mmCIF file of C-alpha atoms in Angstrom:
data_model
loop_
_atom_site.group_PDB
_atom_site.id
_atom_site.type_symbol
_atom_site.label_atom_id
_atom_site.label_comp_id
_atom_site.label_asym_id
_atom_site.label_seq_id
_atom_site.Cartn_x
_atom_site.Cartn_y
_atom_site.Cartn_z
ATOM 1 C CA MET A 1 1.486 -18.041 15.260
ATOM 2 C CA ALA A 2 2.773 -21.518 15.904
ATOM 3 C CA ASP A 3 6.505 -22.164 16.051
ATOM 4 C CA VAL A 4 7.531 -18.525 16.365
ATOM 5 C CA ASN A 5 9.682 -17.079 19.080
ATOM 6 C CA TYR A 6 8.812 -14.150 21.290
ATOM 7 C CA ILE A 7 10.711 -11.671 19.081
ATOM 8 C CA GLN A 8 8.728 -12.759 16.035
ATOM 9 C CA ARG A 9 5.456 -12.438 17.974
ATOM 10 C CA VAL A 10 6.258 -8.860 18.977
ATOM 11 C CA ARG A 11 7.494 -8.010 15.485
ATOM 12 C CA GLU A 12 4.347 -9.388 13.838
ATOM 13 C CA ALA A 13 2.129 -7.546 16.319
ATOM 14 C CA LEU A 14 3.962 -4.329 15.456
ATOM 15 C CA ILE A 15 3.630 -4.925 11.734
ATOM 16 C CA THR A 16 -0.110 -5.398 12.178
ATOM 17 C CA LYS A 17 -0.447 -2.253 14.317
ATOM 18 C CA LEU A 18 1.546 -0.249 11.760
ATOM 19 C CA GLY A 19 -0.582 -1.180 8.765
ATOM 20 C CA GLY A 20 0.954 -4.412 7.531
ATOM 21 C CA HIS A 21 3.986 -5.454 5.536
ATOM 22 C CA GLU A 22 3.208 -3.174 2.602
ATOM 23 C CA SER A 23 3.101 -0.140 4.867
ATOM 24 C CA ILE A 24 6.432 -1.076 6.467
ATOM 25 C CA ARG A 25 8.088 -1.456 3.053
ATOM 26 C CA GLY A 26 7.004 2.120 2.360
ATOM 27 C CA TRP A 27 9.401 3.311 5.065
ATOM 28 C CA GLY A 28 12.311 2.915 2.667
ATOM 29 C CA ALA A 29 15.770 1.418 2.995
ATOM 30 C CA ASN A 30 15.839 1.522 6.795
ATOM 31 C CA ALA A 31 12.490 -0.215 7.265
ATOM 32 C CA GLU A 32 13.853 -3.449 8.720
ATOM 33 C CA GLN A 33 16.224 -1.655 11.078
ATOM 34 C CA LEU A 34 13.439 0.634 12.279
ATOM 35 C CA LEU A 35 11.157 -2.323 12.841
ATOM 36 C CA ASP A 36 13.928 -3.988 14.871
ATOM 37 C CA ALA A 37 14.356 -0.845 16.966
ATOM 38 C CA TYR A 38 10.619 -0.537 17.596
ATOM 39 C CA THR A 39 10.494 -4.241 18.492
ATOM 40 C CA GLN A 40 13.205 -3.653 21.058
ATOM 41 C CA LEU A 41 11.231 -0.742 22.499
ATOM 42 C CA ALA A 42 8.181 -2.973 22.830
ATOM 43 C CA LEU A 43 10.307 -5.463 24.749
ATOM 44 C CA THR A 44 12.177 -3.002 26.953
ATOM 45 C CA THR A 45 10.036 0.054 27.621
ATOM 46 C CA GLY A 46 6.787 -1.646 26.579
ATOM 47 C CA THR A 47 3.650 0.174 27.629
ATOM 48 C CA GLU A 48 5.774 2.981 29.077
ATOM 49 C CA THR A 49 7.278 3.850 25.670
ATOM 50 C CA THR A 50 7.230 7.563 24.884
ATOM 51 C CA SER A 51 7.337 9.455 21.620
ATOM 52 C CA ALA A 52 10.824 10.601 22.657
ATOM 53 C CA ASP A 53 11.888 6.941 22.877
ATOM 54 C CA VAL A 54 10.574 6.351 19.359
ATOM 55 C CA HIS A 55 12.347 9.438 18.067
ATOM 56 C CA ASP A 56 15.625 8.315 19.647
ATOM 57 C CA ALA A 57 15.283 4.865 18.063
ATOM 58 C CA TRP A 58 14.638 6.471 14.668
ATOM 59 C CA ALA A 59 17.562 8.853 15.188
ATOM 60 C CA VAL A 60 20.022 6.035 15.930
ATOM 61 C CA ILE A 61 19.085 4.303 12.662
ATOM 62 C CA THR A 62 18.969 7.479 10.581
ATOM 63 C CA ALA A 63 22.292 8.801 11.889
ATOM 64 C CA ARG A 64 24.059 5.928 10.116
ATOM 65 C CA THR A 65 22.669 6.627 6.673
ATOM 66 C CA ARG A 66 21.742 10.327 6.780
ATOM 67 C CA PRO A 67 23.853 11.975 9.496
ATOM 68 C CA GLU A 68 22.982 15.428 8.170
ATOM 69 C CA HIS A 69 19.202 14.881 8.505
ATOM 70 C CA VAL A 70 17.571 18.052 9.805
ATOM 71 C CA LEU A 71 15.499 16.118 12.375
ATOM 72 C CA LEU A 72 18.532 14.553 14.067
ATOM 73 C CA VAL A 73 18.088 16.673 17.168
ATOM 74 C CA PRO A 74 16.895 15.767 20.652
ATOM 75 C CA PHE A 75 13.152 15.172 20.797
ATOM 76 C CA GLU A 76 12.562 18.237 22.984
ATOM 77 C CA ASP A 77 14.186 20.427 20.318
ATOM 78 C CA LEU A 78 11.683 19.342 17.668
ATOM 79 C CA ASP A 79 8.782 21.588 16.763
ATOM 80 C CA PRO A 80 5.629 20.372 18.583
ATOM 81 C CA ASP A 81 4.031 19.408 15.257
ATOM 82 C CA MET A 82 7.085 17.276 14.453
ATOM 83 C CA GLN A 83 6.931 15.642 17.878
ATOM 84 C CA THR A 84 3.422 14.383 17.186
ATOM 85 C CA ARG A 85 4.659 12.444 14.146
ATOM 86 C CA ASP A 86 6.160 9.881 16.504
ATOM 87 C CA ASP A 87 2.842 9.291 18.300
ATOM 88 C CA GLU A 88 1.613 6.738 15.749
ATOM 89 C CA PHE A 89 4.727 4.625 16.269
ATOM 90 C CA ARG A 90 4.600 5.038 20.053
ATOM 91 C CA ASP A 91 0.979 3.883 20.056
ATOM 92 C CA ALA A 92 1.859 0.839 17.931
ATOM 93 C CA VAL A 93 4.773 -0.092 20.214
ATOM 94 C CA ILE A 94 2.547 0.230 23.285
ATOM 95 C CA ALA A 95 -0.259 -1.798 21.692
ATOM 96 C CA ALA A 96 2.105 -4.537 20.529
ATOM 97 C CA ALA A 97 3.754 -4.708 23.949
ATOM 98 C CA GLY A 98 0.373 -5.010 25.632
ATOM 99 C CA GLU A 99 -0.819 -7.645 23.192
ATOM 100 C CA VAL A 100 2.080 -10.020 23.671
ATOM 101 C CA ALA A 101 2.710 -9.428 27.384
#
C-alpha cells in the first residue's frame, strides 16, 4: 500500500480481516464509525484488545443512533452467548494490530 498513512494501513488490514468492503457495508449506517472505533482499538489496545473493549466501542457508536438498544449494557451484564459475538471483531482488531506493528 504505497502512499498510505499508518491509519489507512490499520484500517485496510481490519477490512481484510473482517471480510472485505462488502462485508463492512453490511453493518449498516454506522459501518464507517464502527470501523473507525475498531481502528482506534488496534492502535491503542492492539494485541491486548478484549471483547469488552470491542463491545464498549460498539456501544459508544450505537448510543448515538439507538440509545434504547437492548444491548447497551456493560459487557459483563450481557448473556455469555451475546458476549461471544464480539470475539470475531476482537480477533480482527488483534490480527490487524499485529500485522501492522
